[in-house]
mmCIF file of C-alpha atoms in Angstrom:
data_model
loop_
_atom_site.group_PDB
_atom_site.id
_atom_site.type_symbol
_atom_site.label_atom_id
_atom_site.label_comp_id
_atom_site.label_asym_id
_atom_site.label_seq_id
_atom_site.Cartn_x
_atom_site.Cartn_y
_atom_site.Cartn_z
ATOM 1 C CA MET A 107 -60.977 -56.753 -4.887
ATOM 2 C CA ASN A 108 -56.788 -56.361 -5.550
ATOM 3 C CA ASN A 109 -55.130 -58.881 -7.388
ATOM 4 C CA LYS A 110 -53.415 -60.853 -5.280
ATOM 5 C CA VAL A 111 -51.274 -62.913 -7.664
ATOM 6 C CA TYR A 112 -47.779 -61.468 -7.873
ATOM 7 C CA PRO A 113 -45.302 -62.115 -10.963
ATOM 8 C CA SER A 114 -42.783 -63.334 -8.442
ATOM 9 C CA ALA A 115 -42.204 -64.143 -4.501
ATOM 10 C CA SER A 116 -39.713 -60.969 -4.263
ATOM 11 C CA ASP A 117 -42.713 -58.859 -5.421
ATOM 12 C CA ALA A 118 -45.235 -60.738 -3.067
ATOM 13 C CA LEU A 119 -42.991 -59.731 -0.119
ATOM 14 C CA LYS A 120 -41.420 -56.153 -1.312
ATOM 15 C CA ASP A 121 -43.407 -53.838 0.882
ATOM 16 C CA ILE A 122 -44.750 -56.514 3.316
ATOM 17 C CA VAL A 123 -41.512 -57.566 4.982
ATOM 18 C CA GLN A 124 -39.896 -55.740 7.691
ATOM 19 C CA ASP A 125 -37.984 -56.038 10.503
ATOM 20 C CA GLY A 126 -38.511 -57.616 13.701
ATOM 21 C CA GLN A 127 -41.556 -59.125 12.800
ATOM 22 C CA GLN A 128 -43.294 -62.737 13.320
ATOM 23 C CA ILE A 129 -43.625 -64.905 10.491
ATOM 24 C CA ALA A 130 -45.357 -68.067 10.341
ATOM 25 C CA VAL A 131 -43.944 -69.987 7.923
ATOM 26 C CA GLY A 132 -45.350 -73.450 6.450
ATOM 27 C CA GLY A 133 -43.942 -76.908 5.961
ATOM 28 C CA PHE A 134 -44.004 -79.919 8.003
ATOM 29 C CA GLY A 135 -40.424 -81.517 8.604
ATOM 30 C CA LEU A 136 -39.084 -80.973 5.200
ATOM 31 C CA CYS A 137 -41.821 -81.167 3.140
ATOM 32 C CA GLY A 138 -44.154 -78.162 1.917
ATOM 33 C CA ILE A 139 -41.661 -75.839 3.181
ATOM 34 C CA PRO A 140 -41.917 -72.187 1.076
ATOM 35 C CA GLU A 141 -38.427 -72.418 -0.092
ATOM 36 C CA VAL A 142 -38.963 -69.924 -2.760
ATOM 37 C CA LEU A 143 -40.492 -67.624 -0.517
ATOM 38 C CA ILE A 144 -37.569 -68.257 2.231
ATOM 39 C CA ASP A 145 -35.447 -67.591 -0.569
ATOM 40 C CA ALA A 146 -36.944 -63.870 -1.283
ATOM 41 C CA LEU A 147 -37.209 -63.087 2.377
ATOM 42 C CA GLN A 148 -33.779 -64.077 2.497
ATOM 43 C CA ALA A 149 -32.944 -61.407 -0.161
ATOM 44 C CA THR A 150 -34.791 -58.555 1.556
ATOM 45 C CA GLY A 151 -32.551 -58.599 4.630
ATOM 46 C CA VAL A 152 -35.015 -58.472 7.129
ATOM 47 C CA LYS A 153 -33.680 -59.426 10.562
ATOM 48 C CA ASN A 154 -34.833 -59.837 13.849
ATOM 49 C CA LEU A 155 -37.818 -62.434 12.852
ATOM 50 C CA THR A 156 -39.398 -64.257 14.635
ATOM 51 C CA CYS A 157 -40.412 -67.315 13.093
ATOM 52 C CA ILE A 158 -42.745 -69.735 13.876
ATOM 53 C CA SER A 159 -42.520 -73.345 11.880
ATOM 54 C CA ASN A 160 -43.084 -76.490 13.173
ATOM 55 C CA ASN A 161 -39.036 -76.894 12.111
ATOM 56 C CA ALA A 162 -35.866 -74.715 11.843
ATOM 57 C CA GLY A 163 -35.293 -76.110 8.612
ATOM 58 C CA VAL A 164 -31.395 -77.904 8.004
ATOM 59 C CA ASP A 165 -27.814 -76.076 7.237
ATOM 60 C CA ASP A 166 -28.688 -75.221 3.691
ATOM 61 C CA PHE A 167 -32.384 -75.521 3.358
ATOM 62 C CA GLY A 168 -35.555 -74.206 4.482
ATOM 63 C CA LEU A 169 -35.510 -71.687 7.427
ATOM 64 C CA GLY A 170 -31.867 -73.044 7.860
ATOM 65 C CA LYS A 171 -30.442 -70.423 5.193
ATOM 66 C CA LEU A 172 -32.422 -67.658 7.198
ATOM 67 C CA LEU A 173 -30.264 -68.600 10.080
ATOM 68 C CA ALA A 174 -26.843 -69.027 8.653
ATOM 69 C CA THR A 175 -28.122 -65.246 7.351
ATOM 70 C CA ARG A 176 -28.474 -64.408 11.441
ATOM 71 C CA GLN A 177 -32.369 -62.949 10.337
ATOM 72 C CA ILE A 178 -33.902 -65.163 13.225
ATOM 73 C CA LYS A 179 -33.918 -63.919 16.221
ATOM 74 C CA LYS A 180 -36.512 -66.360 18.361
ATOM 75 C CA MET A 181 -37.565 -69.538 16.863
ATOM 76 C CA ILE A 182 -41.201 -70.634 18.343
ATOM 77 C CA SER A 183 -41.041 -74.564 17.520
ATOM 78 C CA SER A 184 -42.366 -78.043 18.039
ATOM 79 C CA TYR A 185 -38.760 -79.900 16.321
ATOM 80 C CA VAL A 186 -35.098 -78.476 16.208
ATOM 81 C CA GLY A 187 -32.850 -81.661 15.503
ATOM 82 C CA GLU A 188 -31.194 -81.378 12.429
ATOM 83 C CA ASN A 189 -29.459 -77.979 12.153
ATOM 84 C CA LYS A 190 -26.461 -77.912 12.949
ATOM 85 C CA GLU A 191 -26.152 -73.645 12.789
ATOM 86 C CA PHE A 192 -29.335 -73.808 15.399
ATOM 87 C CA GLU A 193 -27.692 -75.696 17.854
ATOM 88 C CA ARG A 194 -24.434 -73.437 17.516
ATOM 89 C CA GLN A 195 -26.893 -70.448 17.793
ATOM 90 C CA TYR A 196 -28.668 -71.530 20.562
ATOM 91 C CA LEU A 197 -25.730 -72.903 22.808
ATOM 92 C CA SER A 198 -23.929 -69.002 22.142
ATOM 93 C CA GLY A 199 -27.096 -67.753 23.449
ATOM 94 C CA GLU A 200 -27.674 -65.567 19.518
ATOM 95 C CA LEU A 201 -31.153 -67.520 18.686
ATOM 96 C CA GLU A 202 -34.038 -67.622 21.427
ATOM 97 C CA VAL A 203 -36.137 -70.856 21.185
ATOM 98 C CA GLU A 204 -39.569 -71.567 22.400
ATOM 99 C CA LEU A 205 -40.312 -75.284 22.362
ATOM 100 C CA THR A 206 -43.899 -76.056 21.466
ATOM 101 C CA PRO A 207 -45.507 -79.249 21.192
ATOM 102 C CA GLN A 208 -46.644 -80.024 17.798
ATOM 103 C CA GLY A 209 -50.798 -80.338 18.658
ATOM 104 C CA THR A 210 -50.418 -77.212 20.430
ATOM 105 C CA LEU A 211 -48.128 -75.014 17.950
ATOM 106 C CA ALA A 212 -50.752 -75.865 15.719
ATOM 107 C CA GLU A 213 -53.869 -75.056 18.111
ATOM 108 C CA LYS A 214 -51.862 -71.696 19.130
ATOM 109 C CA LEU A 215 -52.105 -70.624 15.190
ATOM 110 C CA ARG A 216 -55.897 -71.787 15.116
ATOM 111 C CA ALA A 217 -56.596 -69.621 18.364
ATOM 112 C CA GLY A 218 -54.997 -66.830 17.396
ATOM 113 C CA GLY A 219 -56.416 -66.780 13.889
ATOM 114 C CA ALA A 220 -59.796 -67.110 15.460
ATOM 115 C CA GLY A 221 -59.179 -64.069 18.077
ATOM 116 C CA ILE A 222 -59.072 -66.212 21.193
ATOM 117 C CA PRO A 223 -56.087 -65.002 23.182
ATOM 118 C CA ALA A 224 -55.313 -68.546 25.034
ATOM 119 C CA PHE A 225 -56.788 -71.750 25.658
ATOM 120 C CA PHE A 226 -55.975 -74.666 28.338
ATOM 121 C CA THR A 227 -54.188 -77.834 27.539
ATOM 122 C CA GLN A 228 -52.884 -81.045 29.253
ATOM 123 C CA THR A 229 -50.224 -81.438 27.041
ATOM 124 C CA GLY A 230 -46.760 -80.542 28.991
ATOM 125 C CA VAL A 231 -48.658 -80.429 31.855
ATOM 126 C CA GLY A 232 -45.555 -81.491 34.428
ATOM 127 C CA THR A 233 -42.469 -81.205 31.959
ATOM 128 C CA LEU A 234 -40.533 -77.819 31.529
ATOM 129 C CA ILE A 235 -42.962 -76.700 28.880
ATOM 130 C CA ALA A 236 -45.169 -76.115 31.710
ATOM 131 C CA GLU A 237 -42.619 -73.994 33.306
ATOM 132 C CA GLY A 238 -43.729 -70.012 34.380
ATOM 133 C CA LYS A 239 -47.224 -71.117 32.837
ATOM 134 C CA GLU A 240 -50.487 -70.759 34.649
ATOM 135 C CA GLU A 241 -51.679 -74.025 35.914
ATOM 136 C CA ARG A 242 -55.796 -74.969 36.676
ATOM 137 C CA GLU A 243 -57.225 -77.725 37.926
ATOM 138 C CA PHE A 244 -60.777 -78.690 35.394
ATOM 139 C CA ASN A 245 -62.882 -81.871 36.102
ATOM 140 C CA GLY A 246 -59.952 -82.968 38.708
ATOM 141 C CA LYS A 247 -57.171 -82.690 35.764
ATOM 142 C CA THR A 248 -54.616 -80.382 35.579
ATOM 143 C CA TYR A 249 -53.716 -78.012 32.517
ATOM 144 C CA ILE A 250 -51.575 -75.632 31.680
ATOM 145 C CA MET A 251 -52.692 -72.250 29.817
ATOM 146 C CA GLU A 252 -51.343 -71.564 26.348
ATOM 147 C CA GLU A 253 -51.075 -68.521 24.897
ATOM 148 C CA SER A 254 -52.190 -67.971 20.970
ATOM 149 C CA LEU A 255 -49.774 -66.805 18.370
ATOM 150 C CA THR A 256 -50.699 -64.149 15.642
ATOM 151 C CA ALA A 257 -48.275 -63.607 12.836
ATOM 152 C CA ASP A 258 -47.350 -60.319 10.827
ATOM 153 C CA ILE A 259 -47.231 -62.486 7.548
ATOM 154 C CA SER A 260 -47.090 -66.121 6.856
ATOM 155 C CA LEU A 261 -45.312 -68.198 4.041
ATOM 156 C CA VAL A 262 -47.014 -70.850 2.315
ATOM 157 C CA LYS A 263 -46.320 -73.268 -0.307
ATOM 158 C CA ALA A 264 -48.470 -73.472 -3.189
ATOM 159 C CA TYR A 265 -49.016 -74.887 -6.696
ATOM 160 C CA LYS A 266 -51.832 -72.706 -7.959
ATOM 161 C CA ALA A 267 -53.503 -69.303 -6.279
ATOM 162 C CA ASP A 268 -56.420 -67.107 -8.219
ATOM 163 C CA LYS A 269 -56.761 -63.338 -7.811
ATOM 164 C CA ALA A 270 -58.311 -63.495 -4.359
ATOM 165 C CA GLY A 271 -55.628 -65.746 -2.586
ATOM 166 C CA ASN A 272 -57.124 -68.672 -2.112
ATOM 167 C CA LEU A 273 -54.502 -71.332 -2.758
ATOM 168 C CA VAL A 274 -54.037 -75.109 -3.854
#
C-alpha cells in the first residue's frame, strides 16, 4: 500500500492535476470548503476546469479564487448566488453553468461513484432543469432522466488522515 499522506497540499496535487479536468469540490455553502487544497490548485495554474460543487464560493474565498484567476470554464452547482465574479463571467458568456438541485447533485455523484450511468427523478419536472432531458412516466408520475457525474479528482477538507487515505 502506498502512503497517501503528503507533507503539503501542493505535494498532494503535484502529479495529478491537469488542464481540462472535472473536479469535485467538497463543502456546503462556505462550511467545510477545502480552502488549502483550493489555494494549492490555484497555484498550479491549471485551467479549463469543470468544477462540481454545491456552490461557487464568494469573491475571495473557496472556488471564487479559481474564478478570479479564470481557471474554471464550467460550474456544476446547486447554488451560485453570492459571487460577483461568477455573475460577471456567466452574464458575459465566459463561464458555462449547469444548475442542479442539491439532492440531485448529490445523487448524480453517488450514482457516478457506484457505476450507475443515469437515474430518474421527479425533481425539476416542469422547470428549466428538465429542458432537453428525457422524460418517462412511472406509476402515473413524470420523471426526468439525470446522467450521473464522475470526477477526475476530488478535493475534500479533513483534519486527520491515515496512510490508506481514510479521512476524518
